[in-house]
Structure formats: structure tokens, C-alpha cells
Coordinates of C-alpha atoms in Angstrom, one line a residue:
M27 CA 69.4 0.5 31.6
T28 CA 69.4 2.7 34.7
P29 CA 67.7 6.1 33.9
V30 CA 69.6 9.3 34.6
I31 CA 68.1 12.4 36.1
G32 CA 69.3 16.0 36.6
I33 CA 67.6 18.1 39.3
D34 CA 67.9 21.9 39.5
F35 CA 66.6 22.1 43.1
G36 CA 65.8 25.8 43.2
T37 CA 64.6 28.1 45.9
T38 CA 61.6 29.3 43.9
N39 CA 61.2 26.6 41.3
T40 CA 62.6 23.1 40.7
V41 CA 63.3 21.7 37.3
V42 CA 63.9 18.0 36.4
S43 CA 65.6 17.0 33.1
Y44 CA 66.3 13.5 31.9
F45 CA 67.4 11.4 28.9
K46 CA 64.4 9.8 27.4
K47 CA 64.5 6.2 26.2
N48 CA 65.2 7.5 22.7
G49 CA 68.3 9.4 24.0
K50 CA 66.8 12.9 23.8
L51 CA 67.5 15.3 26.6
R52 CA 64.2 16.7 27.8
P53 CA 62.6 18.4 30.9
M54 CA 60.4 16.0 32.8
R55 CA 56.9 17.5 33.2
Y56 CA 55.4 17.4 36.6
N57 CA 51.6 17.4 36.4
G58 CA 51.8 19.1 33.1
E59 CA 54.4 21.8 34.1
D60 CA 58.1 21.9 33.1
S61 CA 58.9 24.1 36.2
I62 CA 57.8 22.9 39.6
P63 CA 57.2 25.6 42.3
S64 CA 59.3 24.7 45.3
V65 CA 56.3 24.9 47.6
I66 CA 54.9 22.3 50.0
C67 CA 51.5 22.3 51.6
F68 CA 50.7 20.0 54.6
R69 CA 47.3 18.5 54.7
S70 CA 48.3 16.9 58.0
K71 CA 51.6 16.2 59.8
S72 CA 52.0 13.0 57.7
E73 CA 50.5 14.1 54.4
W74 CA 51.5 16.8 52.0
I75 CA 51.4 18.0 48.4
I76 CA 54.0 19.9 46.4
G77 CA 54.3 22.2 43.4
E78 CA 51.6 24.1 41.7
D79 CA 48.8 22.3 43.6
A80 CA 50.5 23.4 46.9
K81 CA 51.0 27.0 45.6
K82 CA 47.3 27.3 44.8
L83 CA 46.4 26.6 48.5
K84 CA 48.7 29.3 49.9
G85 CA 46.1 32.1 49.9
M86 CA 43.6 29.9 51.8
Y87 CA 46.0 28.1 54.1
P88 CA 49.1 30.2 54.5
E89 CA 50.2 28.6 57.7
A90 CA 50.0 25.1 56.1
C91 CA 52.3 26.1 53.2
V92 CA 56.1 26.6 53.1
E93 CA 58.1 28.1 50.3
S94 CA 61.7 29.3 49.8
F95 CA 62.8 26.8 52.5
K96 CA 66.2 26.4 50.8
S97 CA 67.0 29.9 51.8
N98 CA 67.0 28.9 55.5
F99 CA 69.4 25.9 55.2
R100 CA 72.2 27.9 56.7
D101 CA 70.2 28.8 59.8
K102 CA 70.8 25.9 62.2
D103 CA 68.1 27.0 64.6
Y104 CA 65.4 27.9 62.1
L105 CA 62.0 26.2 62.7
Y106 CA 58.8 26.5 60.6
E107 CA 55.7 26.8 62.7
I108 CA 53.1 24.9 60.6
K109 CA 49.4 24.6 61.0
A110 CA 48.2 21.9 58.6
I111 CA 44.9 22.0 56.8
N112 CA 43.4 19.5 59.2
G113 CA 44.5 21.6 62.2
D114 CA 47.7 19.6 63.2
T115 CA 50.4 22.0 64.5
F116 CA 54.1 21.1 64.5
R117 CA 57.5 22.5 63.9
Y118 CA 59.9 21.4 61.2
K119 CA 63.5 22.3 60.3
P120 CA 64.1 23.5 56.7
K121 CA 66.1 20.3 56.0
F122 CA 63.0 18.1 56.9
I123 CA 60.8 20.3 54.6
A124 CA 63.3 19.7 51.8
Q125 CA 63.2 16.0 52.5
C126 CA 59.4 15.9 52.3
F127 CA 59.5 17.9 49.0
L128 CA 62.1 15.7 47.4
E129 CA 60.4 12.6 48.6
S130 CA 57.2 13.6 46.8
L131 CA 59.1 14.7 43.7
M132 CA 61.0 11.4 43.5
E133 CA 57.8 9.3 44.0
Y134 CA 56.4 11.1 40.9
V135 CA 59.7 10.7 39.0
S136 CA 59.9 7.0 39.9
D137 CA 56.3 6.4 38.5
K138 CA 57.3 8.1 35.2
L139 CA 60.5 6.1 34.9
M140 CA 58.7 2.9 35.7
K141 CA 56.3 3.5 32.8
E142 CA 59.0 4.5 30.3
F143 CA 62.0 2.3 31.4
G144 CA 60.4 -0.4 33.5
E145 CA 62.9 0.8 36.2
P146 CA 61.9 3.1 39.1
E147 CA 65.4 4.0 40.4
A148 CA 67.6 6.5 38.8
R149 CA 71.1 7.9 38.9
V150 CA 70.7 11.5 40.0
V151 CA 72.7 14.6 40.1
I152 CA 71.3 17.5 42.2
T153 CA 72.8 21.0 41.7
V154 CA 73.6 23.4 44.5
P155 CA 74.5 27.2 44.2
A156 CA 78.2 28.0 44.0
K157 CA 77.9 30.1 47.2
F158 CA 76.4 27.3 49.3
N159 CA 78.6 26.4 52.2
S160 CA 79.5 22.9 53.2
T161 CA 76.5 22.5 55.6
E162 CA 74.0 23.6 53.0
K163 CA 75.4 21.1 50.6
E164 CA 75.3 18.3 53.2
I165 CA 71.7 19.2 54.0
T166 CA 70.8 19.0 50.3
R167 CA 72.4 15.5 50.1
A168 CA 70.8 14.4 53.4
A169 CA 67.3 15.5 52.2
A170 CA 67.7 13.5 49.0
M171 CA 68.9 10.3 50.7
G172 CA 66.2 7.8 51.3
T173 CA 64.3 8.7 48.2
N174 CA 64.3 6.4 45.2
M175 CA 67.8 7.0 43.8
A176 CA 70.2 4.3 42.7
E177 CA 73.1 6.8 43.1
L178 CA 73.3 10.4 44.0
K179 CA 75.9 13.1 43.5
L180 CA 76.0 16.9 43.9
A181 CA 77.2 19.4 41.3
A182 CA 77.7 23.2 41.3
E183 CA 75.0 25.0 39.4
P184 CA 77.5 27.0 37.2
T185 CA 79.4 23.9 36.2
A186 CA 76.1 22.2 35.2
A187 CA 75.1 25.3 33.2
A188 CA 78.5 25.3 31.5
I189 CA 78.2 21.6 30.6
A190 CA 74.8 22.2 29.1
C191 CA 76.2 25.1 27.1
Q192 CA 78.9 22.9 25.7
Y193 CA 76.4 20.2 24.9
N194 CA 74.2 22.6 23.0
R195 CA 77.1 24.3 21.2
E196 CA 78.6 21.0 20.1
E197 CA 75.2 20.0 18.6
D198 CA 75.5 23.2 16.5
N199 CA 79.2 22.7 15.7
I200 CA 80.2 25.8 17.7
P201 CA 83.6 25.7 19.4
F202 CA 83.7 25.7 23.2
D203 CA 86.5 26.6 25.5
S204 CA 85.3 28.7 28.4
V205 CA 82.1 30.3 29.5
M206 CA 80.9 32.8 32.1
V207 CA 77.7 31.8 33.9
Y208 CA 75.4 34.5 35.3
D209 CA 73.0 32.6 37.6
F210 CA 70.3 34.7 39.1
G211 CA 68.1 32.2 40.9
G212 CA 65.4 32.6 43.4
G213 CA 67.6 32.6 46.5
T214 CA 71.1 33.4 45.5
F215 CA 73.1 35.1 42.8
D216 CA 76.3 33.5 41.5
V217 CA 78.7 34.3 38.7
S218 CA 81.4 31.9 37.6
V219 CA 83.9 31.4 34.8
V220 CA 84.2 27.7 33.8
K221 CA 86.9 26.4 31.4
K222 CA 87.1 23.1 29.7
E223 CA 90.6 21.7 29.6
K224 CA 91.6 18.2 28.7
G225 CA 88.0 17.1 29.1
V226 CA 87.7 18.6 32.6
F227 CA 85.3 21.5 33.4
Q228 CA 87.3 23.6 35.8
Q229 CA 86.0 26.5 37.9
I230 CA 88.4 29.4 37.3
A231 CA 86.8 32.2 39.2
I232 CA 83.7 32.5 41.4
D233 CA 81.8 35.2 43.2
G234 CA 78.2 36.1 44.1
D235 CA 75.9 37.2 46.8
K236 CA 74.2 34.5 48.8
Y237 CA 71.6 37.1 50.1
L238 CA 70.6 38.3 46.6
G239 CA 68.1 36.3 44.6
G240 CA 64.9 36.7 42.6
N241 CA 62.9 36.6 45.8
N242 CA 64.6 39.8 47.0
L243 CA 63.4 41.5 43.8
T244 CA 59.8 40.2 44.4
D245 CA 60.1 41.4 48.0
K246 CA 60.8 45.0 46.8
L247 CA 57.8 44.9 44.5
A248 CA 55.6 43.4 47.1
H249 CA 56.7 46.0 49.7
H250 CA 55.8 48.7 47.2
I251 CA 52.3 47.2 46.5
M252 CA 51.7 46.9 50.3
E253 CA 52.5 50.6 50.7
A254 CA 50.1 51.4 47.9
I255 CA 47.4 49.3 49.6
S256 CA 48.0 51.1 52.8
E257 CA 47.5 54.4 51.1
E258 CA 44.5 53.3 49.0
Y259 CA 42.5 52.1 52.1
D260 CA 44.0 54.4 54.6
I261 CA 45.3 51.6 56.8
D262 CA 48.6 50.3 58.1
F263 CA 49.6 47.1 56.2
P264 CA 53.1 46.5 57.6
W265 CA 55.8 44.4 56.0
D266 CA 56.7 43.0 59.4
A267 CA 54.0 40.9 61.1
D268 CA 55.2 42.0 64.5
E269 CA 54.0 45.5 63.7
L270 CA 50.4 44.3 62.8
D271 CA 47.5 46.2 64.4
E272 CA 44.8 43.6 64.8
D273 CA 42.2 46.3 64.8
V274 CA 42.9 46.6 61.1
M275 CA 43.0 42.9 60.2
S276 CA 43.3 39.6 62.1
F277 CA 46.6 37.8 62.0
D278 CA 45.0 35.1 59.8
E279 CA 43.8 37.8 57.4
Y280 CA 47.2 39.4 57.4
M281 CA 49.0 36.2 56.5
S282 CA 46.5 35.5 53.7
N283 CA 46.7 39.1 52.4
R284 CA 50.5 39.2 52.5
S285 CA 50.7 35.9 50.7
Q286 CA 48.3 37.2 48.0
V287 CA 50.4 40.3 47.6
W288 CA 53.6 38.4 47.3
D289 CA 52.2 36.0 44.7
A290 CA 50.8 38.9 42.7
A291 CA 54.2 40.7 42.9
N292 CA 56.0 37.5 41.8
Q293 CA 53.7 37.1 38.8
L294 CA 54.1 40.8 38.0
K295 CA 57.9 40.4 38.0
E296 CA 57.6 37.7 35.5
D297 CA 55.0 39.5 33.3
L298 CA 57.0 42.7 33.2
S299 CA 59.9 40.7 31.7
T300 CA 57.9 40.3 28.5
E301 CA 55.4 43.2 28.7
E302 CA 55.9 47.0 29.2
E303 CA 53.0 47.3 31.7
R304 CA 50.6 45.1 33.5
D305 CA 47.4 45.4 35.6
I306 CA 47.3 43.5 38.9
Q307 CA 44.3 42.5 41.0
V308 CA 44.8 41.4 44.6
S309 CA 42.0 39.9 46.7
L310 CA 42.2 41.2 50.3
K311 CA 40.2 40.9 53.5
F312 CA 40.1 43.4 56.4
N313 CA 38.1 42.4 59.4
G314 CA 35.8 40.2 57.4
I315 CA 35.3 42.8 54.6
S316 CA 36.5 41.7 51.2
E317 CA 38.3 44.2 48.9
M318 CA 39.9 44.0 45.5
F319 CA 43.0 46.1 45.0
E320 CA 43.7 47.0 41.4
A321 CA 46.7 48.9 40.0
L322 CA 48.7 49.4 36.8
Y323 CA 52.5 48.8 37.0
T324 CA 55.1 49.5 34.3
R325 CA 58.4 47.9 33.6
R326 CA 60.1 51.2 34.3
Q327 CA 58.6 51.3 37.8
F328 CA 59.9 47.8 38.5
E329 CA 63.3 48.6 37.1
R330 CA 63.7 51.7 39.4
L331 CA 63.0 49.4 42.4
I332 CA 65.6 46.8 41.4
E333 CA 68.2 48.7 39.5
K334 CA 70.6 48.9 42.5
D335 CA 70.5 45.1 42.9
I336 CA 71.1 44.4 39.2
R337 CA 74.0 46.9 39.0
H338 CA 75.5 45.1 42.1
S339 CA 75.4 41.8 40.2
I340 CA 77.1 43.5 37.2
E341 CA 79.9 44.7 39.4
L342 CA 80.4 41.1 40.6
V343 CA 80.5 40.0 37.0
K344 CA 83.3 42.4 36.2
K345 CA 85.3 41.3 39.2
V346 CA 85.1 37.7 38.2
Q347 CA 86.0 38.6 34.6
Q348 CA 89.1 40.4 35.9
E349 CA 90.0 37.5 38.1
A350 CA 89.7 35.1 35.2
V351 CA 92.1 37.3 33.1
Q352 CA 94.6 37.3 35.9
K353 CA 94.5 33.5 35.9
G354 CA 95.1 33.4 32.1
V355 CA 91.5 33.1 30.8
D356 CA 91.1 36.2 28.7
N357 CA 89.0 34.8 25.9
I358 CA 85.5 33.7 27.2
D359 CA 83.4 32.2 24.5
C360 CA 80.1 33.5 25.8
L361 CA 78.1 34.6 28.9
V362 CA 75.3 32.2 29.7
L363 CA 72.2 33.4 31.6
A364 CA 70.7 30.9 34.0
G365 CA 68.0 31.2 36.7
G366 CA 64.6 32.7 36.4
S367 CA 65.5 36.4 37.2
S368 CA 68.0 36.4 34.3
Y369 CA 65.0 36.8 32.1
I370 CA 64.5 40.4 33.3
P371 CA 65.4 42.6 30.3
M372 CA 67.4 45.0 32.4
V373 CA 69.9 42.2 33.1
S374 CA 70.7 41.6 29.5
E375 CA 70.8 45.4 28.8
L376 CA 73.3 46.2 31.6
L377 CA 75.4 43.1 30.8
A378 CA 75.7 44.2 27.2
E379 CA 76.6 47.7 28.3
A380 CA 79.3 46.3 30.7
L381 CA 80.6 43.6 28.4
P382 CA 80.1 45.0 24.9
D383 CA 82.5 42.5 23.2
M384 CA 81.1 39.3 24.8
E385 CA 78.4 37.1 23.3
I386 CA 75.4 36.8 25.7
D387 CA 73.3 33.6 25.5
S388 CA 69.9 34.6 26.7
S389 CA 67.9 31.9 25.0
E390 CA 64.5 30.8 26.3
D391 CA 66.1 27.6 27.6
C392 CA 68.1 29.4 30.3
G393 CA 65.7 28.2 33.0
Y394 CA 66.5 24.6 32.0
M395 CA 70.2 24.7 31.5
I396 CA 71.2 23.8 35.0
S397 CA 69.0 20.7 35.2
Q398 CA 70.1 19.7 31.7
G399 CA 73.8 19.9 32.7
A400 CA 73.0 17.9 35.8
A401 CA 71.4 15.2 33.6
I402 CA 74.5 15.1 31.4
L403 CA 76.6 14.6 34.5
A404 CA 74.3 11.9 35.8
N405 CA 74.8 10.1 32.5
S406 CA 78.5 9.7 33.5
I407 CA 78.0 9.7 37.3
E408 CA 80.7 7.2 38.0
D409 CA 83.2 9.6 36.4
I410 CA 81.8 12.9 37.7
D411 CA 84.7 13.7 40.0
N412 CA 87.1 13.4 37.0
M413 CA 84.9 15.5 34.7
T414 CA 84.6 18.5 37.0
Q415 CA 87.0 20.5 39.1
Q416 CA 85.6 22.9 41.7
I417 CA 87.5 25.5 43.7
T418 CA 86.7 27.1 47.0
N419 CA 85.1 30.5 46.9
V420 CA 85.6 31.5 50.6
Q421 CA 88.1 30.7 53.3
M422 CA 87.2 28.2 56.0
G423 CA 88.6 28.3 59.5
I424 CA 88.2 28.4 63.2
K425 CA 88.4 31.0 66.0
I426 CA 91.5 31.4 68.2
T427 CA 92.9 33.7 70.9
D428 CA 96.1 35.3 69.6
G429 CA 97.7 37.4 72.4
V430 CA 95.2 40.1 73.3
T431 CA 93.0 39.4 70.2
Y432 CA 90.0 37.2 71.0
N433 CA 87.8 35.4 68.5
K434 CA 90.5 35.8 65.8
F435 CA 89.8 34.0 62.5
K436 CA 92.4 31.4 61.7
M437 CA 92.3 30.1 58.1
L438 CA 92.5 26.3 57.6
I439 CA 91.3 26.2 54.0
P440 CA 92.1 29.1 51.6
E441 CA 89.9 30.5 48.8
N442 CA 90.5 29.7 45.2
V443 CA 92.1 26.3 45.8
A444 CA 91.1 23.2 43.9
L445 CA 89.1 20.5 45.7
P446 CA 89.6 18.2 47.4
Y447 CA 91.6 20.1 50.0
V448 CA 92.5 19.3 53.6
G449 CA 92.9 21.7 56.5
E450 CA 93.8 20.6 60.0
D451 CA 94.7 21.8 63.4
D452 CA 95.3 20.8 67.0
F453 CA 93.0 21.7 69.9
S454 CA 93.9 21.7 73.6
L455 CA 91.7 20.4 76.5
S456 CA 90.7 22.8 79.2
R457 CA 90.8 20.2 82.0
D458 CA 91.7 16.6 82.8
N459 CA 89.2 13.9 81.9
Q460 CA 87.4 16.3 79.6
Q461 CA 85.0 14.1 77.5
K462 CA 83.3 16.7 75.3
L463 CA 84.9 19.5 73.2
E464 CA 82.9 22.0 71.0
I465 CA 84.6 23.6 68.0
A466 CA 82.9 26.3 65.9
Y467 CA 84.0 26.7 62.3
Y468 CA 83.5 29.6 60.0
E469 CA 83.6 30.7 56.4
Y470 CA 85.1 34.1 55.5
D471 CA 84.1 35.9 52.3
V472 CA 87.5 37.4 51.8
K473 CA 86.8 38.7 48.2
N474 CA 84.0 41.0 49.3
Y475 CA 85.2 41.7 52.9
P476 CA 89.0 42.0 52.7
G477 CA 91.0 42.8 55.9
V478 CA 88.6 41.1 58.4
I479 CA 90.4 39.8 61.5
R480 CA 87.7 38.6 63.9
V481 CA 84.9 36.0 63.5
D482 CA 82.3 38.5 64.8
E483 CA 82.9 41.0 61.9
N484 CA 81.0 41.3 58.7
G485 CA 82.0 38.8 56.1
V486 CA 82.6 36.0 58.5
E487 CA 79.8 33.5 59.2
E488 CA 79.5 30.6 61.5
V489 CA 78.9 27.4 59.5
D490 CA 78.4 24.9 62.3
V491 CA 79.7 23.7 65.6
L492 CA 81.5 20.3 66.0
I493 CA 80.7 18.3 69.1
L494 CA 83.5 15.9 69.9
D495 CA 82.9 13.0 72.3
L496 CA 86.3 12.1 73.8
P497 CA 87.5 8.9 75.6
A498 CA 87.7 9.1 79.4
G499 CA 91.0 9.6 81.3
L500 CA 92.7 12.2 79.1
K501 CA 95.3 14.5 80.7
K502 CA 95.1 18.1 79.4
D503 CA 98.8 18.6 79.5
E504 CA 99.6 15.3 77.7
V505 CA 97.3 15.2 74.7
K506 CA 96.0 17.3 71.8
V507 CA 92.9 16.8 69.8
H508 CA 93.8 16.7 66.1
V509 CA 90.9 17.7 63.8
R510 CA 91.0 17.2 60.0
F511 CA 88.7 19.1 57.8
M512 CA 88.5 17.6 54.3
A513 CA 86.7 19.7 51.7
Q514 CA 85.6 17.1 49.2
T515 CA 85.2 17.4 45.5
D516 CA 81.6 18.6 45.7
G517 CA 82.5 21.2 48.5
S518 CA 81.0 19.2 51.4
L519 CA 83.1 18.6 54.4
D520 CA 84.3 15.3 55.8
I521 CA 85.5 15.9 59.4
S522 CA 87.4 13.5 61.6
A523 CA 89.3 13.8 64.8
D524 CA 91.8 11.7 66.8
I525 CA 93.8 12.1 70.0
R526 CA 97.6 12.6 69.8
D527 CA 100.3 12.6 72.4
A528 CA 102.9 15.4 72.8
S529 CA 105.0 14.0 70.0
G530 CA 102.1 14.1 67.6
K531 CA 101.6 10.3 67.5
S532 CA 98.0 9.1 67.5
L533 CA 96.9 7.2 70.6
V534 CA 95.6 3.6 70.0
N535 CA 92.3 4.4 71.8
G536 CA 92.3 8.0 70.7
V537 CA 89.4 8.1 68.3
A538 CA 86.9 11.0 68.9
T539 CA 83.3 10.8 67.7
V540 CA 82.4 13.9 65.7
T541 CA 78.8 15.3 65.5
K542 CA 77.6 18.5 64.0
R543 CA 75.2 20.6 66.0
S544 CA 73.0 21.0 62.9
E545 CA 72.6 17.2 62.9
L546 CA 71.0 17.2 66.3
E547 CA 67.2 17.4 66.4

């Protein structure tokens, strides 16, 4: 019996669920915790720890610790400057950090499975946000490859949450037809309507904000605390490290102080979800002098800081509901809250105000629903593509020159189409014997930025750049390079290219090797 695992690989926290040997679906505890902080601390270049143990070392070794690395998957050039506890210095891309994190996680999982099942490998489903682009999904898959997985698939977070909702409702003999998922995670906010029809969980409508997550709410609270510290001690404690005056505190002190403030703000955010007010204490150091900042914060103070963001999420919910109605889904069984920031009381209050007739499922298990749904999918991993039906939430395309319009966006894959879907186009050579061709491709958030024409406008973002190695001897006036973009069932891209003559026929020796710039180290 091969064990099955569902992993909600979160920006702030990661949750693992699995079916125990007795058939019960449960979270897998990691060092005693159901939720694993997505934090890694490097003891050296080749040795690291993850989770709560790594988080505890952040204040003492801020340059050795990395968190929220998933948020930087979309930045192809991002590098973390790391100084390990032993003094090693090195630079790693976010995808390598993710690989290290998942490697340690799966080592632990394998040990647990070996003890319970006598089998270290597992069939695994890892979830990704609905607003992740193809490159971010591919990075997630690549980071997981090489770990102890018998088989690996990706699934959209809202689909996993919907599947867990159906699983729980069926256990209670409650009918299930469609569900809206409000997923406020650490790094992104997504809202989706998922409908079950003929055994298939179909995405009906999707929207969200890839730049809005629980970490943004923590940032606002941390910024407010730093301003209070500046006033309390009559110093300049800037949000941006580039503005640091080292006469006030050294850079190492600044990094440690900022880490302590952010952690205190994050804990305060969680505490104010269950309490009306909370005292905080933050240990600081200024030029070798230790201080203890103390303050009382109320839930209302926090709500004033985040109200604009929460109301923005509610507007996206209403847009998705209207889109679902237009597509014939006007009876949604319930709205399910997923993601840690969904616990914030203001979320439920404003959702109830905006959707007075809809049942809101805000159970204490909302933080585990995504990993539970992933485990259910892993239990039927060989049939996952037939159980789920994703749709595109953005347009994908390339840039072209059209008359006097340069850098014009040309759509190859539209929004709101079922996956898989193929978009393709022909590209010309600029000279004879050209052996390398670079093609940038983009995603366009047409729902939130309608009317955009050029790729350098708001709403259009470069996803990656293709580097095509071409055979020698091609004549620019006699051939075209035909590139095929296939958006697969999980939203990742399979890209291929071949050389065709003027009639459109593929040349016998016309295969082009395709590499993405993000894949180059």
C-alpha cells in the first residue's frame, strides 16, 4: 500500500495531511506541530533546518534565515544573500530555497511513513494558488522533484478546498453542488467558484490578487509598530534598510530588530483574531544598548490598518459571484474560508454583510482544508486529471509590432477557457543562419485591467523568456519558427518549437531546442 500525502505548501506556513493506516484523514504533525512555518535556516551552505526550529533562530541569525520565499518565485532574477550560522556566504534563488525546504520536509515525512506503513515513498499532491502563473507552478514541481515521492501532481488550492468541503459535507449527509472558496493565504488572495458536475470538480470563475496576502497585513502592523518605536525612543527606525542611519543602530542590529518586530506583528495579528486587545513586548538593540518596547494594541486598531485590503477582497468576491451567475451557477451551497488570514473576524463580518443569504463555513479546520483536499486527490492520483477541471484566469501571449504600435500584446491563450489549451504562433528570423531566437511571453490580467494594449502597461507581466537554439543554415526569407504553447491540465506550460517552410510544412531537421531563461543558473 503506497501512502498518500497532501501538501499545502504555503508562503507563511505549510500543512501536510495524509490518510493514516486506519483510513482516517489527519494532519501530519511535524515536531509536534500541525502547521509548519515555511522558514529555513542555514547552519552552513550544505546544512539547514526548517519550520519552528528555524523560526526561533531568526532573531539571532537573521541573515541565515529565509521566509516567504514562495512570494519571489515569479522574479526570475531574485537572489537571496545568505550568511549561514557558521559564516558561509552564498546566493540562492527562491526555487533552490524551496527545494531545500521540501527536501527536509519529505525526509521527515518519509521517516514517519516508514514507521507507520513500512514504506518511505508516497503519492503526493502539492497545491498552488489559483493566481500562480505557469512558471511558478513549474518551479513548485521542480523544487519537489528529487524528494522521496513515488508520484507527484499539482492541484489548485481552491479545487483542493472544495474537495475537502465535499468530503466533510458527505460525512455529515449534507448535499454538495457548488462552493465558493475564499482563500486568504500568506502570499496571495484567491477567490473561486467550484462546481461538481458528473463527478468532476470544475472551476467556474476565478479572481484574486497575487500581491495581497496575510504577509501584507503583517507588514502594515509591523510598519505601525516601527513608527511607534521611532517615536518612543526618538530615533529613525526606517522600513527600508537603504534608509538606515548606522549612527542609530548597526546593520546587523537593524536586521535583528526588524525581524523581532515582524514576528511580534505576525503573532499580534493572530492573537487579535481571538482577543480584543493584546500587549506586545519586542526586544531591541541600539548600538549595543538593549531595550524592551512594550505597547497595548486593540483589534479595532488593527482593523483600521487592514480594512481597505479586506474590503478589496470582498469586492473580488462579489465580482466572482456575478461571473458565476452569468455562467449559470446561481445557487452556491456555501462559502468556505481557507488560509490563515481568513480567521480574522473582520473577514467573516464583511462577507456576511456582502453575502447575507450565503452560508459561510468558518470552522476551525479552515487552515487544514487545502492539504486535506490535496490528500483526497492523492488517494486517486492516477485519475486526478479526470476529477478536476481547471480554467485559465488570465490571458497568455507575446509581444508584437503592429503598424506603429510597438510592444503590443497578442493573446495566444484566452482567459476562462478549460485546460488543457494550445496557443501557437509563427516567428520570423531577423537574419540568415540565425541560430538563437529569444521570445518573451506574458500574462495579462484582463479582468482587473481591461483595455490594456501594450506589454509595458499595468496588468501585463512578463512570465519568462524562451531561448530557442536553431539548426544552422536557415534562410530568414524561407522559414518560420512555429512555437506551440500548451497550457496543461494543472496550468503549467509545455512549450515546443519546430522550423517550417513557406507552405507551413515542418522541416525534417527543423527541431528547435527550447530553454526558459528562468531555468538557467
